[in-house]
Amino acid sequence: MSIAKIFKSFDNLIKKVPSTLFVPPEKLKGLLSQLPSIKIFKIGNSRDGQPMFGVKCGVGKRKVSLIAGCHADEPVGPMMLIFLCQWLSNHNLSKALLNEWTFIIIPQMNPDGALKNNSWMELPLSFSHYFENAVRELPGDDIEFGFPETASTLVRPENKNASTFLSQFGPFDAHFSLHSLGVGGGVWYLIGDNHGKSSQHLREVLKKETLLMNYDLLNIDRFGEKGFTRLDEGFSTSPTSVKMKEYFLARDDKVMAAKFHWSSMEFIKSLGRDPLMLVSEVPNFISPHLNDLLTKEDFNKKIKFEEARIKAFNNQDKEKAINDFLKEYEVKSMPSVSQMSLQFKMIINSLIWVANK
């Protein structure tokens, strides 16, 4: 099985990306229903009553879970998982993978959030439209950190639906939660701390794939804040609910701390085994001025960037001011097909790493 051919076959498929990243629930069901070798489940309804769907594909002994869309303003991941379902069900190169792995997928974890953001999802993404219209849940109402610790834990219906569905198929050998950065200095990969140190070879592979596509890695050190511990350029451990709670308790915000539950990674890990867990943080827009954040002082660059962005958006001649801002900060868009290609390569390379452990 040639990995280069696998990557090329997926890249050819995503050339068919539609004109918008917004996929209504009824359209999602229709797209999935057309695919052979895919079993579709209605796993429940969202807070606002929209249907949620899960997918099972493959017959392998190893199991992998994949979710996307936890944050309302991150539509690339759900679109990527739709294409992944198409690739798994229709491409000859996926057969060996499906004999080794069983894929359990929830393409859209947050249909309500996607609906609230659909006004800016037309491609190519516009920096202005994104920052003027993006809607995101506040901390404490976060689906990624809303998974129940026990069967009686009160959580959002989306998390209840997902945890019930995923539990039927656990334990898992790998888990992926696909996320995006609105704007960042480069691509960032988060790895569960159970494989932080042992994943050096995988990190080298993912770094190579990213650089081959001419994208920088996000070179950042969060100094352990919220569980983000730097592993290497472009890599940190993924945050945890324990560290999230500690962060807010240290600021005497007991109410906010109490709102954080397990992340999807912590939930999957609770089902057993020792799963490899990765989060993709792939930016919609890239600025080199937001990279190399390695000291506390370096983070002033983010403050300066945001102050300049707000000033431009509030300027009377807004269009000119924004264009000047984009030029000054060298902001460029990262096409959605490039984001999806990197997410696919992360998944495939990670599954190979797990199989070869």
mmCIF file of C-alpha atoms in Angstrom:
data_model
loop_
_atom_site.group_PDB
_atom_site.id
_atom_site.type_symbol
_atom_site.label_atom_id
_atom_site.label_comp_id
_atom_site.label_asym_id
_atom_site.label_seq_id
_atom_site.Cartn_x
_atom_site.Cartn_y
_atom_site.Cartn_z
ATOM 1 C CA MET A 1 0.000 0.000 0.000
ATOM 2 C CA SER A 2 1.647 3.238 -1.187
ATOM 3 C CA ILE A 3 1.017 6.039 1.274
ATOM 4 C CA ALA A 4 1.785 8.601 -1.438
ATOM 5 C CA LYS A 5 -0.997 7.140 -3.596
ATOM 6 C CA ILE A 6 -3.374 7.214 -0.629
ATOM 7 C CA PHE A 7 -2.667 10.900 -0.019
ATOM 8 C CA LYS A 8 -3.007 11.742 -3.707
ATOM 9 C CA SER A 9 -6.338 9.923 -3.956
ATOM 10 C CA PHE A 10 -7.771 11.953 -1.070
ATOM 11 C CA ASP A 11 -6.364 15.214 -2.434
ATOM 12 C CA ASN A 12 -8.069 14.471 -5.748
ATOM 13 C CA LEU A 13 -11.352 13.834 -3.942
ATOM 14 C CA ILE A 14 -11.365 17.083 -1.967
ATOM 15 C CA LYS A 15 -10.963 19.098 -5.156
ATOM 16 C CA LYS A 16 -14.748 18.623 -5.300
ATOM 17 C CA VAL A 17 -15.231 20.752 -2.192
ATOM 18 C CA PRO A 18 -18.526 22.676 -2.505
ATOM 19 C CA SER A 19 -18.850 26.457 -2.516
ATOM 20 C CA THR A 20 -19.610 26.564 1.207
ATOM 21 C CA LEU A 21 -18.427 24.660 4.280
ATOM 22 C CA PHE A 22 -21.922 24.728 5.773
ATOM 23 C CA VAL A 23 -23.727 21.389 5.527
ATOM 24 C CA PRO A 24 -27.292 21.337 6.957
ATOM 25 C CA PRO A 25 -28.181 18.175 8.931
ATOM 26 C CA GLU A 26 -30.642 16.950 6.301
ATOM 27 C CA LYS A 27 -27.994 17.335 3.592
ATOM 28 C CA LEU A 28 -25.436 15.548 5.772
ATOM 29 C CA LYS A 29 -27.773 12.593 6.149
ATOM 30 C CA GLY A 30 -28.392 12.560 2.396
ATOM 31 C CA LEU A 31 -24.682 12.626 1.585
ATOM 32 C CA LEU A 32 -23.920 9.785 3.988
ATOM 33 C CA SER A 33 -26.922 7.718 2.869
ATOM 34 C CA GLN A 34 -25.553 7.573 -0.675
ATOM 35 C CA LEU A 35 -22.325 5.898 0.413
ATOM 36 C CA PRO A 36 -21.841 2.133 0.175
ATOM 37 C CA SER A 37 -20.346 0.191 3.086
ATOM 38 C CA ILE A 38 -21.316 2.931 5.536
ATOM 39 C CA LYS A 39 -23.718 2.325 8.411
ATOM 40 C CA ILE A 40 -25.485 5.487 9.576
ATOM 41 C CA PHE A 41 -26.986 6.031 13.012
ATOM 42 C CA LYS A 42 -29.181 8.868 14.209
ATOM 43 C CA ILE A 43 -27.605 9.375 17.621
ATOM 44 C CA GLY A 44 -29.979 12.038 18.958
ATOM 45 C CA ASN A 45 -30.858 15.711 18.650
ATOM 46 C CA SER A 46 -28.945 18.873 19.474
ATOM 47 C CA ARG A 47 -29.950 21.457 22.063
ATOM 48 C CA ASP A 48 -32.071 23.217 19.420
ATOM 49 C CA GLY A 49 -33.535 19.970 18.109
ATOM 50 C CA GLN A 50 -31.350 19.350 15.060
ATOM 51 C CA PRO A 51 -30.500 15.705 14.295
ATOM 52 C CA MET A 52 -27.032 14.329 14.920
ATOM 53 C CA PHE A 53 -25.545 11.384 13.057
ATOM 54 C CA GLY A 54 -22.855 8.801 13.653
ATOM 55 C CA VAL A 55 -21.128 6.537 11.153
ATOM 56 C CA LYS A 56 -19.545 3.088 11.332
ATOM 57 C CA CYS A 57 -17.237 1.889 8.571
ATOM 58 C CA GLY A 58 -14.792 -1.007 8.454
ATOM 59 C CA VAL A 59 -14.441 -4.440 10.056
ATOM 60 C CA GLY A 60 -10.984 -4.233 11.623
ATOM 61 C CA LYS A 61 -10.092 -5.303 15.149
ATOM 62 C CA ARG A 62 -8.485 -1.944 15.852
ATOM 63 C CA LYS A 63 -10.949 0.893 16.432
ATOM 64 C CA VAL A 64 -10.630 4.606 15.829
ATOM 65 C CA SER A 65 -13.041 7.394 16.780
ATOM 66 C CA LEU A 66 -13.175 10.699 14.933
ATOM 67 C CA ILE A 67 -15.217 13.798 15.774
ATOM 68 C CA ALA A 68 -15.340 17.370 14.475
ATOM 69 C CA GLY A 69 -17.234 20.609 14.860
ATOM 70 C CA CYS A 70 -17.119 20.810 18.664
ATOM 71 C CA HIS A 71 -16.442 24.539 18.406
ATOM 72 C CA ALA A 72 -19.125 26.372 16.457
ATOM 73 C CA ASP A 73 -16.772 28.422 14.279
ATOM 74 C CA GLU A 74 -14.611 25.530 13.021
ATOM 75 C CA PRO A 75 -16.306 24.093 9.888
ATOM 76 C CA VAL A 76 -13.319 22.538 8.094
ATOM 77 C CA GLY A 77 -13.204 19.450 10.331
ATOM 78 C CA PRO A 78 -16.821 18.404 9.653
ATOM 79 C CA MET A 79 -16.298 18.838 5.914
ATOM 80 C CA MET A 80 -13.107 16.772 6.109
ATOM 81 C CA LEU A 81 -14.916 13.914 7.877
ATOM 82 C CA ILE A 82 -17.620 13.924 5.195
ATOM 83 C CA PHE A 83 -14.905 13.524 2.563
ATOM 84 C CA LEU A 84 -13.223 10.867 4.704
ATOM 85 C CA CYS A 85 -16.478 8.874 4.741
ATOM 86 C CA GLN A 86 -16.658 9.192 0.960
ATOM 87 C CA TRP A 87 -13.055 8.080 0.554
ATOM 88 C CA LEU A 88 -13.429 5.124 2.928
ATOM 89 C CA SER A 89 -16.570 3.872 1.204
ATOM 90 C CA ASN A 90 -15.623 4.387 -2.421
ATOM 91 C CA HIS A 91 -11.875 4.122 -2.936
ATOM 92 C CA ASN A 92 -9.972 0.916 -3.628
ATOM 93 C CA LEU A 93 -7.020 2.183 -1.592
ATOM 94 C CA SER A 94 -9.132 2.210 1.576
ATOM 95 C CA LYS A 95 -9.842 -1.544 1.557
ATOM 96 C CA ALA A 96 -6.725 -2.630 3.454
ATOM 97 C CA LEU A 97 -7.346 0.081 6.038
ATOM 98 C CA LEU A 98 -10.962 -1.026 6.539
ATOM 99 C CA ASN A 99 -9.859 -4.627 7.076
ATOM 100 C CA GLU A 100 -7.504 -3.492 9.838
ATOM 101 C CA TRP A 101 -9.564 -0.694 11.391
ATOM 102 C CA THR A 102 -13.168 0.052 12.315
ATOM 103 C CA PHE A 103 -13.946 3.754 11.957
ATOM 104 C CA ILE A 104 -16.524 5.332 14.281
ATOM 105 C CA ILE A 105 -17.223 8.881 13.131
ATOM 106 C CA ILE A 106 -19.377 11.794 14.271
ATOM 107 C CA PRO A 107 -18.928 14.320 11.438
ATOM 108 C CA GLN A 108 -20.785 17.186 13.132
ATOM 109 C CA MET A 109 -20.813 17.508 16.908
ATOM 110 C CA ASN A 110 -22.415 20.954 16.940
ATOM 111 C CA PRO A 111 -25.141 21.399 14.288
ATOM 112 C CA ASP A 112 -26.614 24.389 16.138
ATOM 113 C CA GLY A 113 -23.274 26.181 16.112
ATOM 114 C CA ALA A 114 -22.738 25.440 12.427
ATOM 115 C CA LEU A 115 -26.117 26.980 11.585
ATOM 116 C CA LYS A 116 -25.276 30.144 13.538
ATOM 117 C CA ASN A 117 -22.035 30.503 11.556
ATOM 118 C CA ASN A 118 -23.200 29.669 8.039
ATOM 119 C CA SER A 119 -23.171 33.319 6.870
ATOM 120 C CA TRP A 120 -19.363 33.424 6.565
ATOM 121 C CA MET A 121 -18.667 29.847 5.409
ATOM 122 C CA GLU A 122 -18.618 30.536 1.663
ATOM 123 C CA LEU A 123 -15.302 29.672 0.024
ATOM 124 C CA PRO A 124 -12.750 31.079 -0.176
ATOM 125 C CA LEU A 125 -13.082 32.203 3.426
ATOM 126 C CA SER A 126 -12.988 35.960 3.942
ATOM 127 C CA PHE A 127 -10.962 37.380 6.848
ATOM 128 C CA SER A 128 -13.465 40.225 7.230
ATOM 129 C CA HIS A 129 -16.551 38.023 7.092
ATOM 130 C CA TYR A 130 -15.047 35.581 9.559
ATOM 131 C CA PHE A 131 -14.171 38.139 12.226
ATOM 132 C CA GLU A 132 -17.397 40.097 11.753
ATOM 133 C CA ASN A 133 -19.734 37.107 11.910
ATOM 134 C CA ALA A 134 -18.093 34.165 13.689
ATOM 135 C CA VAL A 135 -20.060 32.900 16.699
ATOM 136 C CA ARG A 136 -18.446 30.736 19.364
ATOM 137 C CA GLU A 137 -19.736 29.294 22.618
ATOM 138 C CA LEU A 138 -18.366 30.852 25.781
ATOM 139 C CA PRO A 139 -16.047 28.828 28.025
ATOM 140 C CA GLY A 140 -18.114 26.503 30.159
ATOM 141 C CA ASP A 141 -20.551 25.815 27.315
ATOM 142 C CA ASP A 142 -17.850 24.080 25.315
ATOM 143 C CA ILE A 143 -18.755 20.786 23.623
ATOM 144 C CA GLU A 144 -15.121 19.623 23.509
ATOM 145 C CA PHE A 145 -14.981 19.938 27.301
ATOM 146 C CA GLY A 146 -18.518 18.745 27.901
ATOM 147 C CA PHE A 147 -18.219 14.945 27.996
ATOM 148 C CA PRO A 148 -19.787 13.255 31.046
ATOM 149 C CA GLU A 149 -17.566 11.774 33.739
ATOM 150 C CA THR A 150 -20.430 9.498 34.864
ATOM 151 C CA ALA A 151 -23.760 8.375 33.442
ATOM 152 C CA SER A 152 -25.540 10.813 35.762
ATOM 153 C CA THR A 153 -23.417 13.878 34.902
ATOM 154 C CA LEU A 154 -25.579 16.665 33.469
ATOM 155 C CA VAL A 155 -24.141 17.777 30.124
ATOM 156 C CA ARG A 156 -25.332 19.225 26.822
ATOM 157 C CA PRO A 157 -27.448 16.837 24.722
ATOM 158 C CA GLU A 158 -24.748 16.818 22.049
ATOM 159 C CA ASN A 159 -22.266 15.360 24.525
ATOM 160 C CA LYS A 160 -24.798 12.880 25.888
ATOM 161 C CA ASN A 161 -25.563 11.700 22.348
ATOM 162 C CA ALA A 162 -21.895 11.376 21.420
ATOM 163 C CA SER A 163 -20.820 9.615 24.614
ATOM 164 C CA THR A 164 -23.661 7.095 24.400
ATOM 165 C CA PHE A 165 -22.860 6.351 20.751
ATOM 166 C CA LEU A 166 -19.094 6.099 21.197
ATOM 167 C CA SER A 167 -19.417 3.913 24.297
ATOM 168 C CA GLN A 168 -21.116 1.207 22.228
ATOM 169 C CA PHE A 169 -17.922 0.678 20.219
ATOM 170 C CA GLY A 170 -15.156 1.297 22.751
ATOM 171 C CA PRO A 171 -12.476 0.796 23.789
ATOM 172 C CA PHE A 172 -10.549 2.568 21.033
ATOM 173 C CA ASP A 173 -6.964 2.406 19.824
ATOM 174 C CA ALA A 174 -6.944 5.953 18.454
ATOM 175 C CA HIS A 175 -9.031 9.109 18.679
ATOM 176 C CA PHE A 176 -9.009 12.329 16.657
ATOM 177 C CA SER A 177 -10.804 15.591 17.378
ATOM 178 C CA LEU A 178 -10.524 17.980 14.433
ATOM 179 C CA HIS A 179 -10.226 21.661 15.303
ATOM 180 C CA SER A 180 -9.170 24.919 13.670
ATOM 181 C CA LEU A 181 -7.506 28.174 14.651
ATOM 182 C CA GLY A 182 -9.177 31.342 13.403
ATOM 183 C CA VAL A 183 -5.791 32.903 12.782
ATOM 184 C CA GLY A 184 -2.407 31.622 13.916
ATOM 185 C CA GLY A 185 1.274 31.496 13.190
ATOM 186 C CA GLY A 186 1.229 27.939 11.863
ATOM 187 C CA VAL A 187 -0.141 24.430 12.207
ATOM 188 C CA TRP A 188 -0.398 23.030 15.726
ATOM 189 C CA TYR A 189 -0.831 19.388 16.736
ATOM 190 C CA LEU A 190 -1.961 18.393 20.232
ATOM 191 C CA ILE A 191 -1.213 14.904 21.537
ATOM 192 C CA GLY A 192 -2.673 13.154 24.571
ATOM 193 C CA ASP A 193 -0.160 13.187 27.404
ATOM 194 C CA ASN A 194 -0.174 9.373 27.548
ATOM 195 C CA HIS A 195 1.795 9.396 24.277
ATOM 196 C CA GLY A 196 3.496 12.771 24.523
ATOM 197 C CA LYS A 197 7.047 11.487 24.963
ATOM 198 C CA SER A 198 6.710 8.226 23.034
ATOM 199 C CA SER A 199 5.389 9.898 19.874
ATOM 200 C CA GLN A 200 8.678 11.400 18.689
ATOM 201 C CA HIS A 201 8.768 9.425 15.433
ATOM 202 C CA LEU A 202 5.146 10.311 14.651
ATOM 203 C CA ARG A 203 5.850 13.969 15.373
ATOM 204 C CA GLU A 204 8.763 13.906 12.941
ATOM 205 C CA VAL A 205 6.513 12.417 10.252
ATOM 206 C CA LEU A 206 3.763 15.008 10.782
ATOM 207 C CA LYS A 207 6.310 17.815 10.834
ATOM 208 C CA LYS A 208 7.694 16.623 7.497
ATOM 209 C CA GLU A 209 4.208 16.415 5.953
ATOM 210 C CA THR A 210 3.412 19.956 7.089
ATOM 211 C CA LEU A 211 6.650 21.455 5.796
ATOM 212 C CA LEU A 212 6.285 19.604 2.471
ATOM 213 C CA MET A 213 3.044 21.525 1.977
ATOM 214 C CA ASN A 214 4.956 24.767 2.645
ATOM 215 C CA TYR A 215 3.237 25.560 5.925
ATOM 216 C CA ASP A 216 4.991 26.525 9.125
ATOM 217 C CA LEU A 217 4.464 24.784 12.432
ATOM 218 C CA LEU A 218 3.225 26.889 15.331
ATOM 219 C CA ASN A 219 6.250 27.375 17.559
ATOM 220 C CA ILE A 220 4.647 28.033 20.937
ATOM 221 C CA ASP A 221 5.153 27.340 24.631
ATOM 222 C CA ARG A 222 2.091 27.748 26.861
ATOM 223 C CA PHE A 223 4.148 26.769 29.948
ATOM 224 C CA GLY A 224 1.699 24.057 30.949
ATOM 225 C CA GLU A 225 -1.259 26.438 31.146
ATOM 226 C CA LYS A 226 -4.553 24.471 30.954
ATOM 227 C CA GLY A 227 -2.498 21.350 30.161
ATOM 228 C CA PHE A 228 -0.683 22.687 27.073
ATOM 229 C CA THR A 229 2.851 21.379 27.618
ATOM 230 C CA ARG A 230 5.267 21.963 24.762
ATOM 231 C CA LEU A 231 6.703 18.814 23.175
ATOM 232 C CA ASP A 232 8.409 20.284 20.125
ATOM 233 C CA GLU A 233 7.931 22.945 17.482
ATOM 234 C CA GLY A 234 4.323 22.498 16.362
ATOM 235 C CA PHE A 235 3.427 20.012 19.107
ATOM 236 C CA SER A 236 2.002 20.243 22.618
ATOM 237 C CA THR A 237 0.077 17.956 24.903
ATOM 238 C CA SER A 238 -3.684 18.411 24.742
ATOM 239 C CA PRO A 239 -5.440 20.311 27.553
ATOM 240 C CA THR A 240 -7.319 18.434 30.266
ATOM 241 C CA SER A 241 -10.381 19.175 32.353
ATOM 242 C CA VAL A 242 -8.283 18.963 35.530
ATOM 243 C CA LYS A 243 -5.903 21.652 34.280
ATOM 244 C CA MET A 244 -8.809 23.750 32.998
ATOM 245 C CA LYS A 245 -10.409 23.653 36.441
ATOM 246 C CA GLU A 246 -7.084 24.522 38.085
ATOM 247 C CA TYR A 247 -6.697 27.513 35.752
ATOM 248 C CA PHE A 248 -10.029 29.032 36.764
ATOM 249 C CA LEU A 249 -9.736 28.097 40.434
ATOM 250 C CA ALA A 250 -6.401 29.933 40.544
ATOM 251 C CA ARG A 251 -8.363 32.997 39.416
ATOM 252 C CA ASP A 252 -10.980 32.411 42.122
ATOM 253 C CA ASP A 253 -13.643 31.532 39.543
ATOM 254 C CA LYS A 254 -15.237 28.463 41.092
ATOM 255 C CA VAL A 255 -18.399 28.830 39.005
ATOM 256 C CA MET A 256 -16.496 28.620 35.715
ATOM 257 C CA ALA A 257 -14.266 25.793 36.949
ATOM 258 C CA ALA A 258 -17.326 23.708 37.815
ATOM 259 C CA LYS A 259 -18.631 23.994 34.239
ATOM 260 C CA PHE A 260 -15.730 22.028 32.753
ATOM 261 C CA HIS A 261 -16.196 18.301 32.215
ATOM 262 C CA TRP A 262 -14.062 15.716 30.445
ATOM 263 C CA SER A 263 -12.681 16.474 27.007
ATOM 264 C CA SER A 264 -13.384 14.001 24.218
ATOM 265 C CA MET A 265 -9.837 12.680 24.763
ATOM 266 C CA GLU A 266 -10.426 12.032 28.457
ATOM 267 C CA PHE A 267 -13.735 10.347 27.708
ATOM 268 C CA ILE A 268 -12.245 8.056 25.053
ATOM 269 C CA LYS A 269 -9.369 7.165 27.371
ATOM 270 C CA SER A 270 -11.874 6.212 30.101
ATOM 271 C CA LEU A 271 -13.281 3.486 27.824
ATOM 272 C CA GLY A 272 -10.048 1.504 28.128
ATOM 273 C CA ARG A 273 -6.788 0.628 26.356
ATOM 274 C CA ASP A 274 -4.122 3.242 25.797
ATOM 275 C CA PRO A 275 -5.407 5.175 22.775
ATOM 276 C CA LEU A 276 -3.312 7.559 20.729
ATOM 277 C CA MET A 277 -5.235 10.846 20.860
ATOM 278 C CA LEU A 278 -4.610 13.808 18.577
ATOM 279 C CA VAL A 279 -6.171 17.205 18.000
ATOM 280 C CA SER A 280 -5.535 19.182 14.831
ATOM 281 C CA GLU A 281 -5.356 22.972 15.203
ATOM 282 C CA VAL A 282 -5.102 24.139 11.605
ATOM 283 C CA PRO A 283 -5.475 27.897 10.986
ATOM 284 C CA ASN A 284 -7.955 29.456 8.577
ATOM 285 C CA PHE A 285 -5.579 32.410 8.279
ATOM 286 C CA ILE A 286 -1.829 32.518 8.904
ATOM 287 C CA SER A 287 0.382 35.398 10.021
ATOM 288 C CA PRO A 288 4.115 34.955 10.701
ATOM 289 C CA HIS A 289 3.723 37.697 13.318
ATOM 290 C CA LEU A 290 1.824 35.197 15.474
ATOM 291 C CA ASN A 291 4.603 32.605 15.539
ATOM 292 C CA ASP A 292 7.600 31.973 17.797
ATOM 293 C CA LEU A 293 5.698 32.504 21.047
ATOM 294 C CA LEU A 294 8.326 31.062 23.371
ATOM 295 C CA THR A 295 8.513 33.581 26.218
ATOM 296 C CA LYS A 296 5.865 35.448 28.187
ATOM 297 C CA GLU A 297 6.980 38.621 26.415
ATOM 298 C CA ASP A 298 6.460 36.998 23.004
ATOM 299 C CA PHE A 299 2.738 36.764 23.706
ATOM 300 C CA ASN A 300 2.579 40.566 23.483
ATOM 301 C CA LYS A 301 2.700 39.971 19.723
ATOM 302 C CA LYS A 302 -0.778 38.433 19.933
ATOM 303 C CA ILE A 303 -2.067 41.413 21.910
ATOM 304 C CA LYS A 304 -0.565 43.857 19.415
ATOM 305 C CA PHE A 305 -2.056 41.895 16.497
ATOM 306 C CA GLU A 306 -5.537 41.874 18.031
ATOM 307 C CA GLU A 307 -5.428 45.565 18.926
ATOM 308 C CA ALA A 308 -4.418 46.422 15.360
ATOM 309 C CA ARG A 309 -7.154 44.181 13.947
ATOM 310 C CA ILE A 310 -9.856 45.799 16.083
ATOM 311 C CA LYS A 311 -8.594 49.274 15.154
ATOM 312 C CA ALA A 312 -8.784 48.389 11.455
ATOM 313 C CA PHE A 313 -12.308 46.986 11.768
ATOM 314 C CA ASN A 314 -13.447 50.170 13.549
ATOM 315 C CA ASN A 315 -11.849 52.537 11.038
ATOM 316 C CA GLN A 316 -14.206 54.787 9.054
ATOM 317 C CA ASP A 317 -12.555 53.588 5.847
ATOM 318 C CA LYS A 318 -12.788 49.995 7.002
ATOM 319 C CA GLU A 319 -12.034 48.258 3.722
ATOM 320 C CA LYS A 320 -8.764 50.135 3.198
ATOM 321 C CA ALA A 321 -7.782 49.809 6.853
ATOM 322 C CA ILE A 322 -8.324 46.039 6.824
ATOM 323 C CA ASN A 323 -6.366 45.635 3.597
ATOM 324 C CA ASP A 324 -3.519 47.673 5.097
ATOM 325 C CA PHE A 325 -3.654 45.530 8.239
ATOM 326 C CA LEU A 326 -3.537 42.280 6.242
ATOM 327 C CA LYS A 327 -0.550 43.575 4.305
ATOM 328 C CA GLU A 328 1.319 44.800 7.398
ATOM 329 C CA TYR A 329 0.823 41.526 9.266
ATOM 330 C CA GLU A 330 1.323 39.369 6.154
ATOM 331 C CA VAL A 331 -1.964 37.555 6.708
ATOM 332 C CA LYS A 332 -2.713 34.833 4.174
ATOM 333 C CA SER A 333 -5.584 32.379 4.019
ATOM 334 C CA MET A 334 -4.982 28.651 4.290
ATOM 335 C CA PRO A 335 -7.287 27.025 1.729
ATOM 336 C CA SER A 336 -9.764 24.556 3.179
ATOM 337 C CA VAL A 337 -8.436 21.824 0.870
ATOM 338 C CA SER A 338 -4.965 22.285 2.373
ATOM 339 C CA GLN A 339 -6.390 22.089 5.879
ATOM 340 C CA MET A 340 -8.293 18.891 5.049
ATOM 341 C CA SER A 341 -5.259 17.368 3.349
ATOM 342 C CA LEU A 342 -3.135 17.906 6.465
ATOM 343 C CA GLN A 343 -5.853 16.494 8.720
ATOM 344 C CA PHE A 344 -6.094 13.397 6.514
ATOM 345 C CA LYS A 345 -2.322 12.921 6.581
ATOM 346 C CA MET A 346 -2.339 13.284 10.364
ATOM 347 C CA ILE A 347 -4.974 10.552 10.658
ATOM 348 C CA ILE A 348 -3.397 8.071 8.231
ATOM 349 C CA ASN A 349 0.142 8.507 9.559
ATOM 350 C CA SER A 350 -1.119 8.146 13.121
ATOM 351 C CA LEU A 351 -2.989 4.928 12.347
ATOM 352 C CA ILE A 352 0.155 3.514 10.748
ATOM 353 C CA TRP A 353 2.145 4.504 13.850
ATOM 354 C CA VAL A 354 -0.355 2.756 16.135
ATOM 355 C CA ALA A 355 -0.342 -0.392 13.985
ATOM 356 C CA ASN A 356 3.460 -0.526 14.046
ATOM 357 C CA LYS A 357 3.889 0.094 17.787
#
